[in-house]
Short mmCIF file of C-alpha atoms in Angstrom, two decimals:
data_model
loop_
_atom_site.label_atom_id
_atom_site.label_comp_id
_atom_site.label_asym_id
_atom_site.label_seq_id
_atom_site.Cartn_x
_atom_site.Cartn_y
_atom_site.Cartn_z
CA UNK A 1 0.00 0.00 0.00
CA UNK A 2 1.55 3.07 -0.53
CA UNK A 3 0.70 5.82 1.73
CA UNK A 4 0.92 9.11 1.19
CA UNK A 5 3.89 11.35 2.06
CA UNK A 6 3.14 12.43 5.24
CA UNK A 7 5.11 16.09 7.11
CA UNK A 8 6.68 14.03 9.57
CA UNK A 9 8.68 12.19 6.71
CA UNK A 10 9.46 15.88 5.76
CA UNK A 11 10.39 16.85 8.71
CA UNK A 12 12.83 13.88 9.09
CA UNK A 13 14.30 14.83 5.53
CA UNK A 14 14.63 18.53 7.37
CA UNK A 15 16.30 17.53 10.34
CA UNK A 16 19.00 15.27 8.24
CA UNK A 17 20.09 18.07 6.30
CA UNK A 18 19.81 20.88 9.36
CA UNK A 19 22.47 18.74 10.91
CA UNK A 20 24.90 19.71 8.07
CA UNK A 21 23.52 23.13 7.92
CA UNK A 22 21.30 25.63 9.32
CA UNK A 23 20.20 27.02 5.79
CA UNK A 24 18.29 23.97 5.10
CA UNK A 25 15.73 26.15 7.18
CA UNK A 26 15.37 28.69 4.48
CA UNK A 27 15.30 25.62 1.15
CA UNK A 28 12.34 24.04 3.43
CA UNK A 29 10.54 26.73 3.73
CA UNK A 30 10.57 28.13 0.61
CA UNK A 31 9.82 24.15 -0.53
CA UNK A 32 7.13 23.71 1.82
CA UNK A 33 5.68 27.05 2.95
CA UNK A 34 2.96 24.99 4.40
CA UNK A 35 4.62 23.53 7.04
CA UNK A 36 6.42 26.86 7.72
CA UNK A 37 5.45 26.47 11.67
CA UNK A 38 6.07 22.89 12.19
CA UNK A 39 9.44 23.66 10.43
CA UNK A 40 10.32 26.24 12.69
CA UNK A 41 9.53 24.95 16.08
CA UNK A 42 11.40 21.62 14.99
CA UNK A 43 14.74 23.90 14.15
CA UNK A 44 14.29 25.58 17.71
CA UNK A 45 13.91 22.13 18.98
CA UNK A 46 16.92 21.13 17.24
CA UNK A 47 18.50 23.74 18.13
CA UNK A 48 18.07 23.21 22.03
CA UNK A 49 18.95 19.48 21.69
CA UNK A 50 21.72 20.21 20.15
CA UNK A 51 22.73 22.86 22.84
CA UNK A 52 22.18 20.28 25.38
CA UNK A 53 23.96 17.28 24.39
CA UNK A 54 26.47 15.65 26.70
CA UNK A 55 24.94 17.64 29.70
CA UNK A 56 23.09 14.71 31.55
CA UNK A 57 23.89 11.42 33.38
CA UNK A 58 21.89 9.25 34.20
CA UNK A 59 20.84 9.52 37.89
CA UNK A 60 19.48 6.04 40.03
CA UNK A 61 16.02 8.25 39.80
CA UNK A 62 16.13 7.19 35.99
CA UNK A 63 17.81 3.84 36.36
CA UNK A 64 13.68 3.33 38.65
CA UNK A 65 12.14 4.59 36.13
CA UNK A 66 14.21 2.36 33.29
CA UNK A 67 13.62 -0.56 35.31
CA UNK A 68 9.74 0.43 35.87
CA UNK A 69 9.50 0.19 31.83
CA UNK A 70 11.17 -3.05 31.57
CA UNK A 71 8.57 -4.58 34.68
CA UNK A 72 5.52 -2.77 33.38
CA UNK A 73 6.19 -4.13 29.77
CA UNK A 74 6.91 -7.41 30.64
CA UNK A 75 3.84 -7.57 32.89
CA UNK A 76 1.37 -6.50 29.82
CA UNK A 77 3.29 -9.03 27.94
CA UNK A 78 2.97 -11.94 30.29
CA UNK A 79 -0.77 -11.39 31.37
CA UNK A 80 -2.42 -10.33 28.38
CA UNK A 81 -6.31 -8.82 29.19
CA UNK A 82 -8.84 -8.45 26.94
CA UNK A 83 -9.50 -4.53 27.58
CA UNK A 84 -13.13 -5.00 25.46
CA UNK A 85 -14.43 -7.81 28.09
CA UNK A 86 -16.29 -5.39 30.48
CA UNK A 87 -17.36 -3.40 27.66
CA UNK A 88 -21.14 -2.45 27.41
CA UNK A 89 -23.50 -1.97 24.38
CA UNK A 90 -23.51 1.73 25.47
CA UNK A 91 -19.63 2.04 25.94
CA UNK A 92 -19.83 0.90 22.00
CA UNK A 93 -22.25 3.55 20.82
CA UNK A 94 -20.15 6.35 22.91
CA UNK A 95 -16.47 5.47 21.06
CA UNK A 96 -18.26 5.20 17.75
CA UNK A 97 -19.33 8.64 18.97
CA UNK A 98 -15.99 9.55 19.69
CA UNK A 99 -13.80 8.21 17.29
CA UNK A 100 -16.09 8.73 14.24
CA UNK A 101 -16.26 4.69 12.64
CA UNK A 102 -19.07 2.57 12.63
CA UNK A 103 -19.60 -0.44 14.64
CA UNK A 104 -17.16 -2.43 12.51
CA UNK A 105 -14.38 -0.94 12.71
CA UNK A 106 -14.47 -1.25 16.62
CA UNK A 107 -15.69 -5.13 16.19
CA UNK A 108 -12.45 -5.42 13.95
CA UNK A 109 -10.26 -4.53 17.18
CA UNK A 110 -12.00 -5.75 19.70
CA UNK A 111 -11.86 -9.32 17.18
CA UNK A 112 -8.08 -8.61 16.83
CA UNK A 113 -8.49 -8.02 12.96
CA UNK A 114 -6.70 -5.45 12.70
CA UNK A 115 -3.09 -5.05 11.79
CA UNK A 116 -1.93 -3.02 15.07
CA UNK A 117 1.43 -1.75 13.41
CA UNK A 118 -0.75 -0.08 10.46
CA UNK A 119 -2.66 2.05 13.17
CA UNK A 120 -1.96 5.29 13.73
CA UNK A 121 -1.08 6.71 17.40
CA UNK A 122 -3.76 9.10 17.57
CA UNK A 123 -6.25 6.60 16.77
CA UNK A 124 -5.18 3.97 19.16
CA UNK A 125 -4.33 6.88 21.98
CA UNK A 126 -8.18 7.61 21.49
CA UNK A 127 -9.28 4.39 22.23
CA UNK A 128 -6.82 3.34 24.93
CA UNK A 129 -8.18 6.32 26.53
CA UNK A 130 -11.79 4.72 25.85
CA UNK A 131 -10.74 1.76 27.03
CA UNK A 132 -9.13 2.87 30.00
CA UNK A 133 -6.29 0.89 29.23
CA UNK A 134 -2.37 2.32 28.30
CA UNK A 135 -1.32 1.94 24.63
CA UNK A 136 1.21 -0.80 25.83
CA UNK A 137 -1.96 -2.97 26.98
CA UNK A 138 -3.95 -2.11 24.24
CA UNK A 139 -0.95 -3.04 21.56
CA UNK A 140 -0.19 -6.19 23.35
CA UNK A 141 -4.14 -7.52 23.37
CA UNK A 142 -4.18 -6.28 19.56
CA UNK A 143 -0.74 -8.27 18.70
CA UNK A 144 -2.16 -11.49 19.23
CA UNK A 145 -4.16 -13.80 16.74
CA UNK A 146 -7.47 -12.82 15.28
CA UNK A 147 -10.35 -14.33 17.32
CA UNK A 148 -14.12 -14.94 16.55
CA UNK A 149 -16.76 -13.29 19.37
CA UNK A 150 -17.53 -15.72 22.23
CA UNK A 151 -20.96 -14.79 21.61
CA UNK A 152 -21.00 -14.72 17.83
CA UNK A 153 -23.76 -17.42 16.29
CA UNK A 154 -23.75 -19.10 13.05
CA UNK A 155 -26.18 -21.63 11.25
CA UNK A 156 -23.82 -23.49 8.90
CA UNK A 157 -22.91 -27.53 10.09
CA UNK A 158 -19.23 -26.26 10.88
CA UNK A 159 -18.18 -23.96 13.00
CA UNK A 160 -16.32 -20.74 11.73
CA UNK A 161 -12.88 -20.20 12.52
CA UNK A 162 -11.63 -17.54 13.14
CA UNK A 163 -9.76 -15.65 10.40
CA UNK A 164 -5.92 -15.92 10.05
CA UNK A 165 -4.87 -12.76 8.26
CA UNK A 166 -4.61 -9.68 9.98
CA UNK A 167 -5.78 -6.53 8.20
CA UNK A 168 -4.56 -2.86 7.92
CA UNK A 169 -6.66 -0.22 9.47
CA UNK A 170 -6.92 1.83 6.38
CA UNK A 171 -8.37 -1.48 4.63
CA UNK A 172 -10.67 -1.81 7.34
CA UNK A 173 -12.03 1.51 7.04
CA UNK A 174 -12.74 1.08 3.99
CA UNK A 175 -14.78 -2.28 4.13
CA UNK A 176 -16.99 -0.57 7.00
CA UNK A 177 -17.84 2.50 4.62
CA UNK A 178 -15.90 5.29 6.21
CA UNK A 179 -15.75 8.10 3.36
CA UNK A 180 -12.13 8.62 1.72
CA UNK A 181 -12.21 12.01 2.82
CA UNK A 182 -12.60 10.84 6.55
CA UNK A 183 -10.03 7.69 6.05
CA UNK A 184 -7.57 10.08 5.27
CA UNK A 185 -8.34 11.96 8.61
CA UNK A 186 -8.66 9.03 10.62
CA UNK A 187 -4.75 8.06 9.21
CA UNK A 188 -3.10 10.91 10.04
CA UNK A 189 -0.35 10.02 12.77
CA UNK A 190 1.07 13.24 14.81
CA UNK A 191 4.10 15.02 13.71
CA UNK B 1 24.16 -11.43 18.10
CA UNK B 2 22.09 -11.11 14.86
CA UNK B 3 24.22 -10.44 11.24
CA UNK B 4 23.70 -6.25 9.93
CA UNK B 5 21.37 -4.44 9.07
CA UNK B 6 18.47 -4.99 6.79
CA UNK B 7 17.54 -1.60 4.53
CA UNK B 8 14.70 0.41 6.19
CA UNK B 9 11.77 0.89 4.33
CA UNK B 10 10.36 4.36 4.62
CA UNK B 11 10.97 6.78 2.35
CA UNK B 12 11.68 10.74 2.28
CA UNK B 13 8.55 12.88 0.18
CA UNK B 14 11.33 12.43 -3.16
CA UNK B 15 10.95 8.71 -3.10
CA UNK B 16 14.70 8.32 -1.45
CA UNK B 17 14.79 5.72 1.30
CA UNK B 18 15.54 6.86 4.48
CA UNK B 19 19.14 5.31 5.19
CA UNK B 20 21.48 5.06 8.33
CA UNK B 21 24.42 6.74 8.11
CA UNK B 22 27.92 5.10 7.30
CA UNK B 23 29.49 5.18 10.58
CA UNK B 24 26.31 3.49 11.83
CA UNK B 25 25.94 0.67 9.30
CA UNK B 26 29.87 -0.19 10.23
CA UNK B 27 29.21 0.05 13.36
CA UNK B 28 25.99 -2.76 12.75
CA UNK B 29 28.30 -4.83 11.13
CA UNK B 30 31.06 -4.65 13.45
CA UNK B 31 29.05 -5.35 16.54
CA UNK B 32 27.53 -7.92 15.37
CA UNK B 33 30.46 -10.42 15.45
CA UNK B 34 29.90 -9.64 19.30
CA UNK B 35 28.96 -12.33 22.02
CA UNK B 36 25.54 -10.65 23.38
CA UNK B 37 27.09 -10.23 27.19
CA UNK B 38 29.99 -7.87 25.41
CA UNK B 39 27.76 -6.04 23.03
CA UNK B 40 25.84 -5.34 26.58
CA UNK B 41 28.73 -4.29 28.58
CA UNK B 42 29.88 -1.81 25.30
CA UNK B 43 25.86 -0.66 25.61
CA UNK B 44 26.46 0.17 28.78
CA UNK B 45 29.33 3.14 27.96
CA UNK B 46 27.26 6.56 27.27
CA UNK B 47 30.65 8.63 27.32
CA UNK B 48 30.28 9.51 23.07
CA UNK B 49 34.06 10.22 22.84
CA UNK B 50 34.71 6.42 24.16
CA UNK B 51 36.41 4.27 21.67
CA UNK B 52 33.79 1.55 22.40
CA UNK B 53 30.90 3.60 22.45
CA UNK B 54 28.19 2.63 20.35
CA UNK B 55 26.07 4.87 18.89
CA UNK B 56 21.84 4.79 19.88
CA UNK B 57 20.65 4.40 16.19
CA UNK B 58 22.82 0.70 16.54
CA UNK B 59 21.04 0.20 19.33
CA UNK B 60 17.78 0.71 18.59
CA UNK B 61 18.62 -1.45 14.87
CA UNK B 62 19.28 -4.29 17.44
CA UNK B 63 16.04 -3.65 19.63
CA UNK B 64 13.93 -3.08 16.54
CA UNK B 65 15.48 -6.64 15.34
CA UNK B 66 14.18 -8.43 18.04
CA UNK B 67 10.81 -8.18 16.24
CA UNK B 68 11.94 -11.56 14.94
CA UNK B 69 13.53 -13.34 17.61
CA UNK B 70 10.71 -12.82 19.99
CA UNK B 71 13.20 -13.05 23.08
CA UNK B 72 12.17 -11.31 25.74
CA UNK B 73 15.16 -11.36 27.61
CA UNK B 74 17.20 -9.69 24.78
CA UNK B 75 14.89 -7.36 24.13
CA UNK B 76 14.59 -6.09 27.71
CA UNK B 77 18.46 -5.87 28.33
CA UNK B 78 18.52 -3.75 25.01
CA UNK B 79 15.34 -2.04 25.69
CA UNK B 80 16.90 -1.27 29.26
CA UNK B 81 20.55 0.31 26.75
CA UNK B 82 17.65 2.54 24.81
CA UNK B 83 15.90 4.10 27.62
CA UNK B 84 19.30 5.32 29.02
CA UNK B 85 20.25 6.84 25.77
CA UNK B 86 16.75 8.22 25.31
CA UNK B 87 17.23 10.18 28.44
CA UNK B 88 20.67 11.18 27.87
CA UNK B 89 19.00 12.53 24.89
CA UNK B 90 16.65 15.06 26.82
CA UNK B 91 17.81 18.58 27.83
CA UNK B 92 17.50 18.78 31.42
CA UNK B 93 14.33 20.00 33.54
CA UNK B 94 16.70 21.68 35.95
CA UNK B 95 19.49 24.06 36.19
CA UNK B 96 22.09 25.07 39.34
CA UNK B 97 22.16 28.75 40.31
CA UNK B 98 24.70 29.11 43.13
CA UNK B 99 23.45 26.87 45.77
CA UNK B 100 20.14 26.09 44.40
CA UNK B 101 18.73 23.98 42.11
CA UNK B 102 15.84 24.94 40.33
CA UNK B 103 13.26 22.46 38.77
CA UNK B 104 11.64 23.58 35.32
CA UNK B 105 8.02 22.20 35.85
CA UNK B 106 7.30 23.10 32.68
CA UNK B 107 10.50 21.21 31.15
CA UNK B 108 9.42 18.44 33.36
CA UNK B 109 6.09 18.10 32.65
CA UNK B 110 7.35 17.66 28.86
CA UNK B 111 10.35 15.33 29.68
CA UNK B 112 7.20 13.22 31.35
CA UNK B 113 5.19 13.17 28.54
CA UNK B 114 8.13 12.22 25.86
CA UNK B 115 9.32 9.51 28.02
CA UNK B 116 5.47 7.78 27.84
CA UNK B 117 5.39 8.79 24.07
CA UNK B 118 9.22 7.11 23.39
CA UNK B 119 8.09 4.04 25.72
CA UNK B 120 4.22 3.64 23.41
CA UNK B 121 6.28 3.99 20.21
CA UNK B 122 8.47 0.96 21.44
CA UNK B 123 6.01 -0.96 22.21
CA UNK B 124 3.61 -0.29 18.64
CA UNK B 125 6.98 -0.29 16.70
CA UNK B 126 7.67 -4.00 17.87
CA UNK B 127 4.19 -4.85 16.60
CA UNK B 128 5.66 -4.07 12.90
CA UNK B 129 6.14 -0.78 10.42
CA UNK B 130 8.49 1.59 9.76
CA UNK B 131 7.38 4.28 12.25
CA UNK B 132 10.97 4.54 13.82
CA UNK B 133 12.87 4.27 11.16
CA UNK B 134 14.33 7.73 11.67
CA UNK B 135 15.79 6.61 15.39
CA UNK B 136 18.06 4.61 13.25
CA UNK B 137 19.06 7.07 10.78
CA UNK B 138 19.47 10.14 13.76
CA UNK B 139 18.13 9.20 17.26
CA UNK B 140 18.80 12.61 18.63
CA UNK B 141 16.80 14.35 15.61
CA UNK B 142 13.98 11.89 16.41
CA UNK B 143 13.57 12.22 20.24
CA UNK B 144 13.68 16.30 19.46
CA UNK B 145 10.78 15.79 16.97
CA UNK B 146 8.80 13.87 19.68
CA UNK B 147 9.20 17.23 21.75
CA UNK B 148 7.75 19.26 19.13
CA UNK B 149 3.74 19.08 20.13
CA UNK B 150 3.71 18.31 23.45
CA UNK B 151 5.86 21.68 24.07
CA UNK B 152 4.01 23.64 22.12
CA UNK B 153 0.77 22.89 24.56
CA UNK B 154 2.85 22.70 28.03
CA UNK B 155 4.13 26.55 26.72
CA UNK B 156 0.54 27.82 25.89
CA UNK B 157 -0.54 26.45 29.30
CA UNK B 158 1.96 28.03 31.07
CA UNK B 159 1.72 31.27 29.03
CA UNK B 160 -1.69 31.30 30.25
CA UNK B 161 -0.45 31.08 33.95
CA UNK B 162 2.37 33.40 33.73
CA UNK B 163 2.26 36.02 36.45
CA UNK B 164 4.48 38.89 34.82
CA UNK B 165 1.69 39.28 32.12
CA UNK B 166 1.52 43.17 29.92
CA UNK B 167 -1.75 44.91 29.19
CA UNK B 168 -4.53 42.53 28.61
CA UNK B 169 -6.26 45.26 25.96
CA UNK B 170 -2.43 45.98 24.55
CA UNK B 171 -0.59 43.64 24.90
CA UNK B 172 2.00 45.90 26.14
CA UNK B 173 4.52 45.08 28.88
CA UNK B 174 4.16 47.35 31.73
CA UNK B 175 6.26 50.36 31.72
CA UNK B 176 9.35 49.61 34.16
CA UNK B 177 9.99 46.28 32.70
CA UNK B 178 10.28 47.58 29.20
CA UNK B 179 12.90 49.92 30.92
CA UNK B 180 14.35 47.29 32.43
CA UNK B 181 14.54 45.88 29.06
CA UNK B 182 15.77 48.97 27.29
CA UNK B 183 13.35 48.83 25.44
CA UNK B 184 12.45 52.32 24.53
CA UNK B 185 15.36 51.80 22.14
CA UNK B 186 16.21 49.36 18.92
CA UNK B 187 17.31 46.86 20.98
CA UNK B 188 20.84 44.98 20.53
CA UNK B 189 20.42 41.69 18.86
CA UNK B 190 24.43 41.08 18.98
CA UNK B 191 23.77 38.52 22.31
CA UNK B 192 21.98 36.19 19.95
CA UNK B 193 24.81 34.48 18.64
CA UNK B 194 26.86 35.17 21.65
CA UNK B 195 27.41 31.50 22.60
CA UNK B 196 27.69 32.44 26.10
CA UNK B 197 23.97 33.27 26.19
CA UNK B 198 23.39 30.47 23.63
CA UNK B 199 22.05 27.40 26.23
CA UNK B 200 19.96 30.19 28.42
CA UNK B 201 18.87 31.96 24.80
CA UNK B 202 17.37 28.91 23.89
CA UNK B 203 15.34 28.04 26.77
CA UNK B 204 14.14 31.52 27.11
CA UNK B 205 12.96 31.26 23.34
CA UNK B 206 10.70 28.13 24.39
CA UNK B 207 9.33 30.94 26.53
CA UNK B 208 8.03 33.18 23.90
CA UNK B 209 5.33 33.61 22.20
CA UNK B 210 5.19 31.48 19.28
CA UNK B 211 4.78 33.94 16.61
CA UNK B 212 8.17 35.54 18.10
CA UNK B 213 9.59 32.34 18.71
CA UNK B 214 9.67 31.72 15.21
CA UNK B 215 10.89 34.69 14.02
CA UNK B 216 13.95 34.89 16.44
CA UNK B 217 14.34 30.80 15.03
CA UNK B 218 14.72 32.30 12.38
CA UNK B 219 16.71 35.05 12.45
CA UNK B 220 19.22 32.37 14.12
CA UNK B 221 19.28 30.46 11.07
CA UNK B 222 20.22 33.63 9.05
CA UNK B 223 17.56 34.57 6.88
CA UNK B 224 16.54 37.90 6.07
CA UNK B 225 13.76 39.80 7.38
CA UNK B 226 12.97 41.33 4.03
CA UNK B 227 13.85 40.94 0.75
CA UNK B 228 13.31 42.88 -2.66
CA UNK B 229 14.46 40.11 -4.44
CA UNK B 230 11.29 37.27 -4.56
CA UNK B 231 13.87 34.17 -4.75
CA UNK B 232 15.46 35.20 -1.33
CA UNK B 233 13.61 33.00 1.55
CA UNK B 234 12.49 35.68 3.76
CA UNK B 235 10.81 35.29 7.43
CA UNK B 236 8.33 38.18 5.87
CA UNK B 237 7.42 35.37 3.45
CA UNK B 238 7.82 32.30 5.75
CA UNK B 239 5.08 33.54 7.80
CA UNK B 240 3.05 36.03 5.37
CA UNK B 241 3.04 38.91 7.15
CA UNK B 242 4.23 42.60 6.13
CA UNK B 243 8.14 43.38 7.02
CA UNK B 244 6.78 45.88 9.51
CA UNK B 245 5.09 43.24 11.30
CA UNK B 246 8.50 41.53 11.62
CA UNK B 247 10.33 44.01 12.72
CA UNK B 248 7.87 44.38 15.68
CA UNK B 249 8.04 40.95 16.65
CA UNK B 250 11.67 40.62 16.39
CA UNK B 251 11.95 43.90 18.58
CA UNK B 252 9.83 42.94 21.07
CA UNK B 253 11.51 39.33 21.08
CA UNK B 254 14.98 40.93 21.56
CA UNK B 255 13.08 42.64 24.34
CA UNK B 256 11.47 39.93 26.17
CA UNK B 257 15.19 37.93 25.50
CA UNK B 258 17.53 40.94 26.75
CA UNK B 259 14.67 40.90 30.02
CA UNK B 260 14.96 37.15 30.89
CA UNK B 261 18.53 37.17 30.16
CA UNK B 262 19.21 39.94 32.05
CA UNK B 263 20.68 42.30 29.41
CA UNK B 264 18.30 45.35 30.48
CA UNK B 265 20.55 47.86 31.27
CA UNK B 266 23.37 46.99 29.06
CA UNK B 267 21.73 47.64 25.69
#
């Protein structure tokens, strides 16, 4: 799939050639006049980090907090919940509310359809936040193998199983409906 | 440890993949002959000018490799390497005057909220995609992009809460500070590439307002106010405003600069 360019891959391309010189400020914003803010905030930013580099050690304040990463990570990892179990039929009608998709699209997560890695951060921030879950718990739940509903029914002899291909969110979207014009919004990572 | 580096995929807005730089993909290649323990105890050096340092976009190549190996234990000793650097990478939330050291809530509030970002990114990257492929190519670059939003709100907020505010109608800064500022004057830009002032300078421009905050970026990255000539990048045309309307916010940048900096009454 090939997505389109996005300013964050311009800003990358910005902050490669700012490290050989601070005119690449003017060529990218005569280049892309549109992203004339985002452009200049990330030079200050550069800037600053650049300023500070080599000024910090690290203290045993961060090694806690390095080591509370590591537990915390390995803990979602280990004891994987399903953050959609307690949901209600009315917590379902407020994030379509929320997030702007239809029913589907929030079947096709809690179902573990959906390709977690094609998802963009604001997206899955939203509904982490729904959830009441962190993005590490949500990601983890999401990572593993697509399942079929506990309560879904089904009149053919066999039973269904439960499908083995994960699917990007932007394919998703568009099998539940969502207009291009609101795909595209619903796609846009952050800076 | 794994063999070097696959390519990464993403690609800059001219089609060009994004790609590591040389030093780094040596670097890949030499480390990898390493037994795990000793690519763990060279991790583990953060002094840059060390022979054996190695360099955070290796590191995060190796944690982003893990992907594949689905070890847990490898990818929490390297995870453990990345964190450190990813600190080591943020300016500091406080600064020693004299005796006292003086915590930057603001500056901490955003450290806090880039650590959680850095930590959710790790943790969707190792799901798949090429969203941090750029803490490969420059990991400093990267961690100073993830800084980018959430200091533009913590700086509104706190502009909002500031208690040395000017007029409310105006806008204008009460009389005796823009004395104190010289202000009354065309104020001295020289102190802007001073690099005595330069670490202070650039915290104090976080502290602006953005639309002089990107005109003083500016002016530190030499372009021209104004220009005649319509192929000249200009700040007048960066941000579509008049060169009077410039000048005004580079003047009362200077201002608000020489004031935190302490410059008043040495114009």
């Amino acid at each position: 799939m090939n997505r389109p360019i996005t300013s964050s891959q311009v800003l990358d391309q910005f902050a490669a050639a700012y490290r050989e010189s601070t005119a690449a400020l003017a060529e990218f914003l005569v280049k892309y006049p549109e992203l004339a803010d985002a452009l200049v905030d990330y030079a200050h930013q550069l800037n600053l980090q650049r300023e500070c580099a080599g000024e910090r050690s690290i203290t045993p304040d961060d090694e806690l907090w390095i080591e509370a990463q590591i537990s915390r990570i390995s803990a979602a990892r280990s004891a994987i919940s399903d953050p959609f179990a307690a949901w209600q039929p009315s917590q379902y009608v407020e994030a379509r509310k929320v997030l702007e998709v239809p029913s589907a699209v929030l079947i096709a997560f809690r179902d573990r359809l959906v390709n977690v890695a094609s998802v963009p951060v604001p997206f899955l921030e939203h509904l982490a936040e729904l959830l009441k879950v962190g993005i590490a718990d949500l990601v983890v739940f999401l990572e593993g193998s697509p399942r079929l509903a506990a309560n879904s029914s089904y009149k053919a002899n066999a039973a269904p199983g439960a499908p083995t291909e994960k699917i990007d969110f932007e394919s998703i979207l568009a099998q539940a409906g969502v207009p291009a014009d609101k795909v595209s919004a619903l796609l846009k990572e952050d800076i | 440890m794994a063999d070097a580096g696959l390519p990464l995929t993403k690609t800059y807005p001219d089609g060009t993949p994004y790609r590591r730089m040389p030093e780094v993909e040596n670097e890949i290649v030499n480390v990898a002959e390493l037994a795990f323990e000793d690519f763990l105890e060279r991790a583990r050096i953060t002094n840059r000018s060390h022979p054996d340092f190695i360099r955070p976009e290796t590191l995060m190549h190796f944690l982003r490799r893990t992907r594949s190996d689905n070890n847990e234990q490898r990818f929490n000793a390297l995870y453990r390497m990345v964190l450190r650097r990813l600190l080591l990478a943020l300016p500091r939330s406080e600064r020693v005057e004299g005796q006292v050291v003086i915590v930057d809530g603001a500056a901490s509030d955003l450290e806090d909220i880039v650590r959680g970002r850095f930590v959710d990114l790790v943790t969707l990257d190792r799901a798949g995609g090429d969203r941090m492929d750029f803490y490969e190519v420059h990991f400093d670059e990267a961690v100073a992009k993830l800084r980018m939003r959430p200091a533009k709100q913590i700086r509104a907020r706190t502009r909002r809460t500031e208690v040395l505010e000017g007029d409310p109608e105006s806008g204008e800064l009460p009389e005796y500070v823009e004395r104190a500022a010289g202000s009354f004057d065309e104020p001295d830009d020289a102190f802007l590439f001073d690099p005595i002032f330069r670490k202070r300078l650039l915290e104090e421009i976080d502290r602006l307002k953005p639309e002089q905050k990107e005109v003083i970026t500016m002016l530190l990255a030499n372009i021209q106010t104004h220009s005649d000539d319509p192929t000249v990048p200009t700040i007048s045309r960066a941000i579509g405003r008049d060169a009077k309307t410039v000048w005004n916010r580079r003047r009362d940048a200077i201002r608000a600069l020489r004031k935190a900096l302490r410059l008043g009454e040495d114009k």
